[in-house]
């Protein structure tokens, strides 16, 4: 995840919170380099932290069958983190071989420009600190478990890995067009909180859902959530909150649809979004098609707002 953009030449500092929330990001930013990367310091993790990570991993593995997309389920076998917090260097050995990517340790939330620069260089930022036990079911900020479990597995898939680099390159272009907020929204509603429509029902591919015990059920089964077909302009206009379950989810038909969208020139979409009003978090547009909550069988109905 990223935060509000700052100058690429600015020294590391606690970023301004992005999205709509009132939190101060956690993390030791004084230990970061100019690009906001730092060292993992794996030896400093306690036995309790390793045990908490393993519990989080086991809980998610129990919740994901029949809910996570097939691509994620297959890619998760590469992570090998069932017993505790892995060393980033060990992950990088396998990840570089698979797709030429690597994970880069960061203190926590980082500015959007630093985030997109890392993606463009095929480096994914992973937070070094782990949540507290009382945050087992829900955490506002991205922590080590969210980043590793939610994001890293799909980086082993070549097509998805290439699409992530395209996000980074698009982010660098968006800076020059003063449109970073629109790409950040696109990323939020896809890579972080995206759903996919399949022949067997809705499936999750967004890292923010995959790594959350509570949001898995909320995103697929809750009648309080709204699920709308993916539309690039719609998501670029849509604001969001980072401190609660999402009220709107964007649903793609396939990764091919998402990859095609990331391969296009976003400049016309930025201009169109800038000329239209923002959509407040949770708002369903008049006449917008919505997907009903998915039943346990995987069936779902389609309705209209």
Rosetta silent file (secondary structure, phi, psi, omega in degrees, C-alpha in Angstrom):
SEQUENCE: XXXXXXXXXXXXXXXXXXXXXXXXXXXXXXXXXXXXXXXXXXXXXXXXXXXXXXXXXXXXXXXXXXXXXXXXXXXXXXXXXXXXXXXXXXXXXXXXXXXXXXXXXXXXXXXXXXXXXXXXXXXXXXXXXXXXXXXXXXXXXXXXXXXXXXXXXXXXXXXXXXXXXXXXXXXXXXXXXXXXXXXXXXXXXXXXXXXXXXXXXXXXXXXXXXXXXXXXXXXXXXXXXXXXXXXXXXXXXXXXXXXXXXXXXXXXXXXXXXXXXXXXXXXXXXXXXXXXXXXXXXXXXXXXXXXXXXXXXXXXXXXXX
SCORE:     score description
SCORE:     0.000 S_00000001
   1 L     0.000  159.311 -179.461    0.000    0.000    0.000 S_00000001
   2 E  -122.170  173.799  175.532    1.048    3.588   -0.466 S_00000001
   3 E  -126.545 -172.430 -178.412    0.380    6.893    1.227 S_00000001
   4 L   -59.437  144.263 -174.539    0.036   10.467    0.040 S_00000001
   5 L   -69.771  145.586  172.678    2.714   11.486   -2.441 S_00000001
   6 L  -135.995  171.026  179.339    5.771   13.494   -1.419 S_00000001
   7 L   -62.654  138.956 -179.455    8.846   14.674   -3.287 S_00000001
   8 L   -64.360  -19.757 -178.466   11.166   11.840   -4.297 S_00000001
   9 L   -91.019   -4.610 -177.718   14.059   13.892   -2.883 S_00000001
  10 L   -70.262  144.260  177.576   12.489   14.284    0.561 S_00000001
  11 L   -69.136  157.508  178.960   14.218   12.451    3.429 S_00000001
  12 L   -55.411  134.944  178.943   12.378    9.521    4.993 S_00000001
  13 L  -153.410  162.777  177.762    9.591   10.710    7.245 S_00000001
  14 L   -63.978  119.634 -175.560    6.324    9.389    8.618 S_00000001
  15 L   -68.304  158.248  171.533    3.992    9.609    5.597 S_00000001
  16 L   -74.024  136.904 -178.974    0.690   11.407    5.565 S_00000001
  17 L   -63.341  135.519  177.585   -2.133    8.895    5.840 S_00000001
  18 L   -97.677  173.537 -176.373   -3.820    8.164    2.538 S_00000001
  19 L    69.677 -162.898 -178.737   -7.461    7.281    2.004 S_00000001
  20 E  -116.207   98.490 -179.577  -10.027    8.538    4.498 S_00000001
  21 L  -165.912  168.376 -178.802   -8.975    7.763    8.061 S_00000001
  22 L  -123.907   60.832 -178.815   -7.344    9.430   11.019 S_00000001
  23 L  -118.383  156.525  172.022   -4.314    7.312   11.900 S_00000001
  24 L  -105.147  118.251 -176.119   -0.610    7.993   12.269 S_00000001
  25 L   -55.753  138.835  174.821    1.344    5.262   10.438 S_00000001
  26 L   -82.764  162.351  175.790    3.437    2.978   12.626 S_00000001
  27 L   130.167  151.339  178.591    7.033    2.124   11.818 S_00000001
  28 L   -91.601   84.281 -176.762   10.614    3.212   12.477 S_00000001
  29 H   -72.934  -19.096  178.002   11.068    5.630    9.588 S_00000001
  30 H   -66.509  -21.375 -178.726   14.309    6.963   11.053 S_00000001
  31 H   -90.770   -0.485 -176.434   15.929    3.642   10.122 S_00000001
  32 L   -86.591  154.730  174.025   14.868    3.873    6.463 S_00000001
  33 L   -83.014  179.584 -176.108   17.023    4.857    3.523 S_00000001
  34 L   -60.982  -27.914  178.872   16.109    7.665    1.126 S_00000001
  35 L   -90.868   10.418  178.406   13.938    5.299   -0.936 S_00000001
  36 L    74.825    6.485  174.326   12.120    4.209    2.249 S_00000001
  37 E   -85.140  159.386 -179.386   13.632    0.721    2.256 S_00000001
  38 L  -147.895 -169.965  175.928   15.267   -0.699    5.364 S_00000001
  39 L   -99.259  151.624 -179.129   16.631   -4.010    6.682 S_00000001
  40 L   -74.477  -37.693 -177.144   14.359   -6.791    7.927 S_00000001
  41 L    55.214   57.087 -174.844   16.436   -7.660   11.024 S_00000001
  42 H   -58.142  -33.143 -177.482   14.884  -11.142   11.155 S_00000001
  43 H   -63.236  -20.448 -176.544   16.780  -12.060   14.325 S_00000001
  44 H   -80.389  -14.264  179.360   14.822   -9.443   16.275 S_00000001
  45 L   -68.307  138.395 -177.561   11.463  -11.191   15.864 S_00000001
  46 L   -86.945  166.480  176.708   10.353  -12.878   19.065 S_00000001
  47 H   -60.107  -38.927  179.135    9.073  -16.401   19.543 S_00000001
  48 H   -64.931  -36.453  179.038    5.628  -14.944   20.204 S_00000001
  49 H   -67.948  -41.534  176.223    5.727  -13.016   16.915 S_00000001
  50 H   -61.894  -40.498  179.902    6.648  -16.132   14.970 S_00000001
  51 H   -66.586  -39.480  178.429    3.817  -17.992   16.708 S_00000001
  52 H   -64.493  -43.136  177.870    1.342  -15.183   15.926 S_00000001
  53 H   -60.015  -44.070 -179.809    2.363  -15.204   12.254 S_00000001
  54 H   -63.819  -38.004  176.991    1.880  -18.982   12.123 S_00000001
  55 H   -65.664  -42.826  177.211   -1.574  -18.650   13.710 S_00000001
  56 H   -60.495  -44.152 -179.770   -2.555  -15.972   11.187 S_00000001
  57 H   -60.807  -47.959 -178.137   -1.320  -18.186    8.355 S_00000001
  58 H   -64.144  -40.157  179.570   -3.267  -21.226    9.594 S_00000001
  59 H   -62.616  -45.857 -179.246   -6.459  -19.201   10.091 S_00000001
  60 H   -65.666  -38.356  179.570   -6.336  -17.780    6.553 S_00000001
  61 H   -62.573  -31.031  178.450   -5.597  -21.183    5.051 S_00000001
  62 H   -75.462  -27.753 -175.749   -8.751  -22.508    6.714 S_00000001
  63 H   -89.291  -24.624 -168.441  -10.880  -19.650    5.378 S_00000001
  64 H   -80.647  -28.394 -179.723   -9.690  -19.405    1.769 S_00000001
  65 L   -54.241  129.906 -178.239  -10.778  -22.709    0.126 S_00000001
  66 L    78.683    0.022 -179.609  -13.700  -21.944   -2.201 S_00000001
  67 L  -124.798  -36.931  178.122  -13.168  -18.216   -1.709 S_00000001
  68 E   -81.261  150.801  177.834   -9.686  -17.349   -3.040 S_00000001
  69 L   -68.528  154.974 -176.762   -9.069  -17.339   -6.778 S_00000001
  70 H   -59.945  -37.338 -178.198   -7.272  -20.369   -8.225 S_00000001
  71 H   -61.375  -40.197  178.971   -4.242  -18.302   -9.237 S_00000001
  72 H   -69.865  -44.418 -179.264   -3.618  -17.242   -5.646 S_00000001
  73 H   -57.322  -42.618  179.147   -4.181  -20.723   -4.244 S_00000001
  74 H   -67.462  -44.155 -175.963   -1.628  -22.143   -6.660 S_00000001
  75 H   -69.127  -26.658 -176.783    0.899  -19.362   -6.068 S_00000001
  76 H   -61.488  -23.874 -179.698    0.641  -19.624   -2.284 S_00000001
  77 H   -63.878  -19.877 -179.643    2.605  -22.872   -2.352 S_00000001
  78 H   -77.550  -20.406 -171.209    5.725  -20.829   -3.150 S_00000001
  79 L   -71.843  -44.274  177.020    5.605  -18.808    0.076 S_00000001
  80 L    52.790   58.852 -177.055    6.475  -21.589    2.545 S_00000001
  81 L  -129.351   30.610 -175.861    5.771  -19.529    5.639 S_00000001
  82 L   -67.500  -29.376 -170.319    3.558  -21.855    7.673 S_00000001
  83 L   -97.318   -4.616 -179.515    5.850  -22.048   10.701 S_00000001
  84 L   155.290 -174.273 -176.293    6.660  -18.400   11.262 S_00000001
  85 L   -67.483  122.267 -179.593    8.048  -15.220    9.764 S_00000001
  86 L   -82.044  159.706  172.005   10.295  -16.047    6.796 S_00000001
  87 L   -77.113  133.241  179.765   13.555  -14.320    5.927 S_00000001
  88 H   -61.212  -35.152 -178.553   13.056  -11.958    3.008 S_00000001
  89 H   -63.663  -32.694  178.008   16.360  -13.101    1.513 S_00000001
  90 H   -70.017  -41.698  177.036   15.031  -16.675    1.328 S_00000001
  91 H   -61.586  -42.595 -176.467   11.865  -15.530   -0.443 S_00000001
  92 H   -64.105  -31.371  177.842   13.926  -13.455   -2.861 S_00000001
  93 H   -59.073  -44.931  179.726   16.006  -16.439   -3.916 S_00000001
  94 H   -77.445  -38.399 -175.328   12.882  -18.172   -5.224 S_00000001
  95 H   -68.554  -41.645  177.873   11.072  -15.042   -6.389 S_00000001
  96 H   -61.025  -40.160 -178.909   13.954  -13.748   -8.519 S_00000001
  97 H   -65.900  -36.397 -175.189   14.178  -17.150  -10.186 S_00000001
  98 H   -78.110  -47.927 -172.556   10.443  -17.242  -10.906 S_00000001
  99 H  -138.685    1.024 -178.631    9.692  -13.717  -12.150 S_00000001
 100 L    79.644   10.040  177.095   12.665  -11.455  -11.526 S_00000001
 101 L   -93.768  166.823  169.610   10.935   -9.762   -8.579 S_00000001
 102 E  -149.726  158.439  174.132   12.133   -9.338   -5.014 S_00000001
 103 E   -93.315  145.549  179.714   10.624   -8.086   -1.776 S_00000001
 104 E  -123.004  125.261 -179.542   12.065   -4.953   -0.196 S_00000001
 105 E   -68.234  136.180  176.251   11.744   -4.297    3.539 S_00000001
 106 E  -136.555  158.675 -177.701   10.054   -0.990    4.486 S_00000001
 107 L   -69.351  -24.282 -175.037    9.082    0.532    7.873 S_00000001
 108 L   164.292 -145.359  175.159    5.369    0.639    7.050 S_00000001
 109 L   -54.096  137.533  178.114    3.204    2.801    4.790 S_00000001
 110 E  -126.536  159.882 -179.599    5.382    4.666    2.288 S_00000001
 111 E   -61.113  153.514 -176.335    4.661    7.631   -0.014 S_00000001
 112 H   -59.508  -40.764 -177.452    3.060    6.874   -3.337 S_00000001
 113 H   -65.821  -38.682  177.272    6.030    8.037   -5.396 S_00000001
 114 H   -67.469  -38.720  179.359    8.408    5.773   -3.451 S_00000001
 115 H   -61.478  -50.358 -177.766    5.910    2.912   -3.710 S_00000001
 116 H   -68.632  -31.665  176.853    5.520    3.179   -7.480 S_00000001
 117 H   -64.642  -39.269  177.202    9.276    3.541   -8.003 S_00000001
 118 H   -65.437  -44.377  179.162    9.842    0.251   -6.222 S_00000001
 119 H   -61.469  -41.665 -179.391    7.161   -1.494   -8.282 S_00000001
 120 H   -61.914  -26.804  178.167    8.628   -0.157  -11.511 S_00000001
 121 L   -94.282   13.576 -178.587   11.949   -1.748  -10.503 S_00000001
 122 L    58.288   44.549  174.660   10.198   -5.078   -9.735 S_00000001
 123 E  -126.690  122.962 -178.569   10.646   -4.652   -5.990 S_00000001
 124 E  -101.299  124.534 -179.754    7.599   -5.087   -3.744 S_00000001
 125 E   -72.674  127.885  179.205    7.652   -3.199   -0.405 S_00000001
 126 E  -123.523  124.534 -179.793    6.916   -5.424    2.600 S_00000001
 127 E   -63.477  141.367 -176.073    6.379   -3.967    6.066 S_00000001
 128 L   -90.675  -18.762 -177.543    8.780   -5.306    8.703 S_00000001
 129 L   -95.716  152.178 -179.262    6.556   -5.051   11.792 S_00000001
 130 L  -108.645  144.961  179.145    3.818   -7.505   12.766 S_00000001
 131 L   -56.555  165.533  175.381    0.438   -6.639   14.255 S_00000001
 132 L   -84.824  157.659  179.969   -0.377   -7.119   17.935 S_00000001
 133 H   -54.381  -35.315 -179.676   -2.365  -10.171   19.130 S_00000001
 134 H   -70.362   -9.572  177.073   -5.422   -7.969   19.737 S_00000001
 135 H  -101.702   19.523 -174.744   -5.352   -7.076   16.022 S_00000001
 136 L   -55.705  -43.417 -174.406   -5.608  -10.715   14.993 S_00000001
 137 L   -87.615  -26.652 -177.543   -8.956  -10.316   13.200 S_00000001
 138 L  -156.086  136.572  176.822   -8.576   -6.825   11.748 S_00000001
 139 L  -137.676  138.863 -176.681   -5.813   -4.291   11.261 S_00000001
 140 L   -73.149  -46.672 -175.487   -6.059   -0.823    9.716 S_00000001
 141 L   -93.847  158.327  173.277   -2.536   -0.581    8.311 S_00000001
 142 L   -72.231  124.249  175.958   -0.624   -3.055    6.164 S_00000001
 143 L  -111.042 -171.647 -177.526    1.660   -5.122    8.385 S_00000001
 144 H   -59.491  -42.687 -178.422    4.144   -7.896    7.617 S_00000001
 145 H   -66.352  -45.173  178.221    1.458  -10.572    7.398 S_00000001
 146 H   -55.627  -49.957 -175.166   -0.756   -8.555    5.070 S_00000001
 147 H   -67.077  -45.339 -177.225    2.100   -7.787    2.685 S_00000001
 148 H   -71.311  -51.848 -175.500    3.676  -11.251    2.661 S_00000001
 149 H   -73.983  -41.430 -174.398    0.557  -13.419    2.664 S_00000001
 150 H   -78.396  -40.512 -171.823   -1.704  -11.130    0.661 S_00000001
 151 H  -101.185  -43.809 -167.190    0.623   -9.724   -1.997 S_00000001
 152 H   -65.968  -38.939 -177.545    3.757  -11.790   -2.477 S_00000001
 153 H   -52.818  -45.549 -177.232    2.301  -15.146   -3.656 S_00000001
 154 H   -69.046  -15.300  175.630    0.855  -13.715   -6.887 S_00000001
 155 H   -70.227  -12.808  174.019    4.234  -12.158   -7.692 S_00000001
 156 H   -79.393  -12.321  179.020    5.338  -15.721   -8.497 S_00000001
 157 L   -91.597  116.876 -172.728    2.822  -15.696  -11.395 S_00000001
 158 H   -52.877  -44.738 -177.428    4.548  -14.135  -14.462 S_00000001
 159 H   -66.179  -42.735  179.015    1.502  -12.339  -15.891 S_00000001
 160 H   -67.475  -39.405  178.696    0.500  -10.837  -12.558 S_00000001
 161 H   -60.303  -41.043  178.411    4.119   -9.898  -11.835 S_00000001
 162 H   -66.291  -38.480  179.287    4.311   -8.034  -15.135 S_00000001
 163 H   -65.151  -35.514  177.976    1.038   -6.241  -14.388 S_00000001
 164 H   -66.097  -39.183  175.838    2.410   -5.082  -11.027 S_00000001
 165 H   -64.797  -37.487  177.492    5.437   -3.576  -12.736 S_00000001
 166 H   -61.335  -36.139  174.772    3.055   -1.851  -15.162 S_00000001
 167 H   -59.183  -45.040 -179.389    1.325   -0.306  -12.121 S_00000001
 168 H   -62.355  -45.481  179.358    4.654    1.097  -11.012 S_00000001
 169 H   -63.835  -40.705  177.262    5.472    2.558  -14.417 S_00000001
 170 H   -63.489  -35.520  178.902    1.971    4.027  -14.643 S_00000001
 171 H   -64.140  -39.577  178.324    2.460    5.555  -11.208 S_00000001
 172 H   -65.779  -37.723  176.873    5.592    7.380  -12.323 S_00000001
 173 H   -68.880  -36.934 -178.604    3.711    8.763  -15.329 S_00000001
 174 H   -63.650  -32.115  178.026    0.768    9.741  -13.112 S_00000001
 175 H   -57.911  -45.173 -178.685    3.064   11.933  -10.998 S_00000001
 176 H   -67.921  -21.366  179.703    3.819   14.101  -14.017 S_00000001
 177 L   -98.867    4.774 -177.108    0.109   14.391  -14.780 S_00000001
 178 L    54.667   43.227 -174.819   -0.808   15.216  -11.154 S_00000001
 179 L  -127.548   19.264 -176.067   -3.065   12.170  -11.219 S_00000001
 180 H   -57.726  -35.110 -178.530   -1.514    9.868   -8.626 S_00000001
 181 H   -61.180  -33.145 -178.877   -4.713    9.825   -6.577 S_00000001
 182 H   -71.826  -39.449  177.312   -6.609    8.252   -9.464 S_00000001
 183 H   -69.949  -35.885  177.365   -4.094    5.444   -9.926 S_00000001
 184 H   -61.113  -39.194  177.066   -4.014    4.892   -6.153 S_00000001
 185 H   -66.193  -41.997  177.762   -7.793    4.376   -6.234 S_00000001
 186 H   -57.682  -46.632  179.890   -7.455    1.978   -9.170 S_00000001
 187 H   -62.385  -43.316 -177.831   -4.867   -0.014   -7.212 S_00000001
 188 H   -59.289  -47.486 -174.673   -7.021   -0.002   -4.080 S_00000001
 189 H   -81.679   -3.585  177.262  -10.121   -1.400   -5.779 S_00000001
 190 H  -117.679  -77.052 -174.976   -8.187   -4.059   -7.700 S_00000001
 191 H   -61.606  -36.994 -178.303   -4.884   -5.259   -6.215 S_00000001
 192 H   -85.923  -45.071 -172.340   -5.905   -4.511   -2.621 S_00000001
 193 L  -134.210   38.428 -179.207   -9.647   -5.243   -2.533 S_00000001
 194 L   -87.052  147.067  172.087  -10.573   -6.845   -5.845 S_00000001
 195 E  -117.342  157.138  179.921  -13.023   -9.667   -6.470 S_00000001
 196 E  -127.544  137.588  177.550  -13.266  -11.885   -9.550 S_00000001
 197 E   -91.913  125.243 -179.777  -16.366  -13.419  -11.130 S_00000001
 198 E  -128.279  172.968  178.997  -15.865  -17.079  -12.098 S_00000001
 199 L   -64.053  -20.994 -178.574  -18.031  -19.971  -13.259 S_00000001
 200 L  -101.112    8.331  179.902  -18.047  -21.228   -9.663 S_00000001
 201 E   115.653 -174.809  179.607  -19.018  -17.903   -8.113 S_00000001
 202 E   -70.216  144.796  176.598  -17.155  -14.876   -6.807 S_00000001
 203 E  -136.015  155.010 -176.419  -13.533  -15.337   -5.815 S_00000001
 204 E   -97.602  136.788  168.681  -11.040  -13.087   -4.029 S_00000001
 205 L  -129.828  -10.876 -179.305   -7.757  -11.851   -5.469 S_00000001
 206 L   -74.272  132.067 -175.112   -7.276   -8.599   -3.506 S_00000001
 207 H   -63.861  -33.897 -179.830   -4.527   -8.782   -0.889 S_00000001
 208 H   -65.396  -27.008  176.804   -6.433   -6.730    1.667 S_00000001
 209 H   -86.744  -45.594 -176.964   -9.182   -9.357    1.697 S_00000001
 210 H   -57.471  -31.212 -176.279   -6.986  -12.447    1.361 S_00000001
 211 L   -96.889    4.374 -176.097   -4.999  -11.480    4.468 S_00000001
 212 L  -113.901  125.742  179.302   -8.010  -10.489    6.606 S_00000001
 213 H   -64.221  -42.522 -176.054   -9.995  -12.970    8.641 S_00000001
 214 H   -81.207  -34.043 -173.003  -13.103  -10.822    8.817 S_00000001
 215 H   -76.351  -19.056  176.384  -13.149   -9.216    5.378 S_00000001
 216 H   -57.518  -53.983  179.757  -13.212  -12.536    3.536 S_00000001
 217 H   -66.966  -39.950 -179.637  -16.758  -13.220    4.686 S_00000001
 218 H   -61.269  -45.130 -174.823  -17.801   -9.584    4.465 S_00000001
 219 H   -66.751  -34.955 -175.375  -16.639   -9.179    0.865 S_00000001
 220 H   -96.193  -35.178 -167.137  -18.363  -12.302   -0.428 S_00000001
 221 H  -116.733  -16.396 -174.540  -21.358  -12.925    1.805 S_00000001
 222 L   -76.290  135.116  175.982  -22.418   -9.723    3.594 S_00000001
 223 L   -76.790  -10.527  179.021  -25.593   -7.982    2.428 S_00000001
 224 L   -82.784  -16.233  178.091  -24.101   -4.710    3.723 S_00000001
 225 L   -92.210  152.523  176.801  -21.384   -4.748    1.048 S_00000001
 226 E  -117.619  135.127 -177.576  -21.981   -3.782   -2.572 S_00000001
 227 E  -119.868  118.540 -174.650  -20.241   -5.546   -5.464 S_00000001
 228 E  -122.205  149.107  178.506  -20.162   -3.761   -8.819 S_00000001
 229 E   -59.295  142.713 -179.314  -18.654   -4.723  -12.194 S_00000001
 230 L   -61.042  129.922  174.755  -15.147   -3.400  -12.782 S_00000001
 231 L  -144.084  115.274 -175.008  -15.005   -0.094  -14.637 S_00000001
 232 H   -53.589  -43.800 -179.428  -11.643    1.755  -14.726 S_00000001
 233 H   -67.751  -38.871  179.958  -13.202    5.235  -14.709 S_00000001
 234 H   -60.610  -47.007 -178.021  -15.603    4.312  -11.928 S_00000001
 235 H   -69.632  -32.357  177.985  -12.838    3.103   -9.609 S_00000001
 236 H   -67.404  -26.332  178.914  -10.651    6.132  -10.370 S_00000001
 237 H   -88.173  -10.066 -170.152  -13.500    8.389   -9.251 S_00000001
 238 E   -92.993  117.196  173.885  -14.261    6.338   -6.122 S_00000001
 239 L   -74.228  169.996 -177.602  -12.917    7.468   -2.769 S_00000001
 240 L  -154.749  161.559  174.229  -12.402    4.871   -0.031 S_00000001
 241 E  -108.205  148.358  179.635  -11.805    4.390    3.653 S_00000001
 242 L  -109.147   -1.286 -173.079   -8.858    2.455    5.065 S_00000001
 243 L  -111.963   23.568  177.894  -10.070    2.029    8.644 S_00000001
 244 L  -160.610  169.803  172.993  -13.079   -0.278    8.179 S_00000001
 245 L   -58.025  149.205  179.105  -14.361   -3.092    5.990 S_00000001
 246 L   -71.961  146.440  177.789  -14.972   -1.919    2.443 S_00000001
 247 L  -100.383  -17.655  177.673  -18.529   -1.012    1.483 S_00000001
 248 E  -129.536  134.132  175.215  -17.937   -1.253   -2.302 S_00000001
 249 E  -124.316  137.456  177.259  -16.006   -3.962   -4.157 S_00000001
 250 E   -95.707  132.179 -172.248  -15.077   -3.888   -7.842 S_00000001
 251 E  -114.234  117.397  175.498  -15.485   -7.240   -9.621 S_00000001
 252 E   -88.429  160.601  176.603  -13.380   -8.236  -12.636 S_00000001
 253 L   -88.980  -23.355 -179.648  -14.327  -11.041  -15.027 S_00000001
 254 L  -171.017  164.129  173.668  -10.752  -12.353  -15.302 S_00000001
 255 H   -64.417  -30.484  178.645   -7.135  -11.373  -14.785 S_00000001
 256 H   -59.259  -38.769  177.590   -6.973  -10.874  -18.555 S_00000001
 257 H   -64.148  -43.191  179.526   -9.471   -8.022  -18.176 S_00000001
 258 H   -66.715  -44.511 -178.735   -7.377   -6.429  -15.424 S_00000001
 259 H   -63.004  -38.464  178.114   -4.109   -6.877  -17.320 S_00000001
 260 H   -64.035  -37.587  179.565   -5.613   -5.299  -20.438 S_00000001
 261 H   -66.902  -39.296 -179.020   -6.727   -2.316  -18.367 S_00000001
 262 H   -73.324  -17.846 -179.103   -3.262   -1.795  -16.880 S_00000001
 263 L   -86.847   -4.662 -177.953   -1.702   -1.945  -20.356 S_00000001
 264 L   -88.321  165.689  175.013   -3.714    1.036  -21.641 S_00000001
 265 L   -78.761  115.459 -176.644   -2.780    4.714  -21.568 S_00000001
 266 L   -78.819  -11.788 -174.162   -4.425    6.071  -18.431 S_00000001
 267 H   -53.885  -46.362  178.007   -4.044    9.745  -19.405 S_00000001
 268 H   -62.727  -34.984  177.753   -7.522   10.026  -21.004 S_00000001
 269 H   -68.336  -39.286  176.353   -9.063    8.329  -17.962 S_00000001
 270 H   -59.007  -45.109 -179.195   -7.264   10.714  -15.609 S_00000001
 271 H   -63.678  -41.472  179.193   -8.631   13.647  -17.585 S_00000001
 272 H   -65.672  -41.579  179.269  -12.142   12.201  -17.563 S_00000001
 273 H   -63.970  -39.473 -179.144  -11.991   11.513  -13.816 S_00000001
 274 H   -66.174  -26.452 -178.021  -10.770   15.045  -13.128 S_00000001
 275 L   -87.622   -4.100 -177.945  -13.719   16.457  -15.054 S_00000001
 276 L  -119.065  157.138  178.277  -16.269   14.478  -13.052 S_00000001
 277 L   -69.519  150.192  173.617  -17.221   14.543   -9.358 S_00000001
 278 L   -66.108  156.539  174.793  -15.699   12.018   -6.977 S_00000001
 279 E  -104.337  123.136 -177.606  -17.856    9.141   -5.776 S_00000001
 280 L   -66.688  153.856  179.505  -18.057    8.969   -1.974 S_00000001
 281 L   -54.965  131.744  175.320  -17.147    5.693   -0.233 S_00000001
 282 L    86.406   -5.425 -176.991  -19.978    3.178   -0.386 S_00000001
 283 L   -80.059  130.970  172.771  -22.142    5.010   -2.917 S_00000001
 284 L   -99.275  130.465 -177.349  -23.854    2.920   -5.600 S_00000001
 285 L   -74.823  149.402  179.179  -24.603    4.882   -8.757 S_00000001
 286 L   -55.617  130.120  178.476  -28.189    5.057  -10.084 S_00000001
 287 L    76.353    3.586 -177.374  -28.915    2.071  -12.303 S_00000001
 288 L   -72.729  134.504  177.432  -25.585    0.432  -11.520 S_00000001
 289 E   -69.438  135.962  177.273  -25.533   -3.361  -11.723 S_00000001
 290 E  -126.887  151.977  175.470  -24.717   -5.023   -8.430 S_00000001
 291 E  -100.557  131.214  179.632  -23.877   -8.601   -7.506 S_00000001
 292 L   -71.459  162.377  176.570  -25.792  -10.071   -4.590 S_00000001
 293 L   -53.637  142.406  179.991  -23.955  -11.759   -1.707 S_00000001
 294 L   -78.830  131.524  176.619  -22.521  -15.125   -2.662 S_00000001
 295 L   -73.576  163.843 -179.663  -24.227  -18.107   -1.097 S_00000001
 296 L   -59.584  -25.622 -179.748  -22.134  -20.771    0.584 S_00000001
 297 L   -74.311  -13.565 -177.340  -22.664  -22.945   -2.491 S_00000001
 298 L    98.493   -4.205  178.081  -20.865  -20.357   -4.614 S_00000001
 299 L   -80.999  150.826  174.785  -24.037  -19.272   -6.407 S_00000001
 300 L  -150.435  152.741 -178.723  -24.894  -15.598   -6.669 S_00000001
 301 L  -106.197  161.580  178.369  -27.631  -13.518   -8.215 S_00000001
 302 E  -114.154  134.398  177.885  -27.421  -10.301  -10.183 S_00000001
 303 E  -131.587 -175.993  179.045  -29.544   -7.297   -9.382 S_00000001
 304 E  -126.862  139.943 -179.467  -29.739   -3.589  -10.229 S_00000001
 305 L   -65.934    0.000    0.000  -29.248   -0.685   -7.864 S_00000001
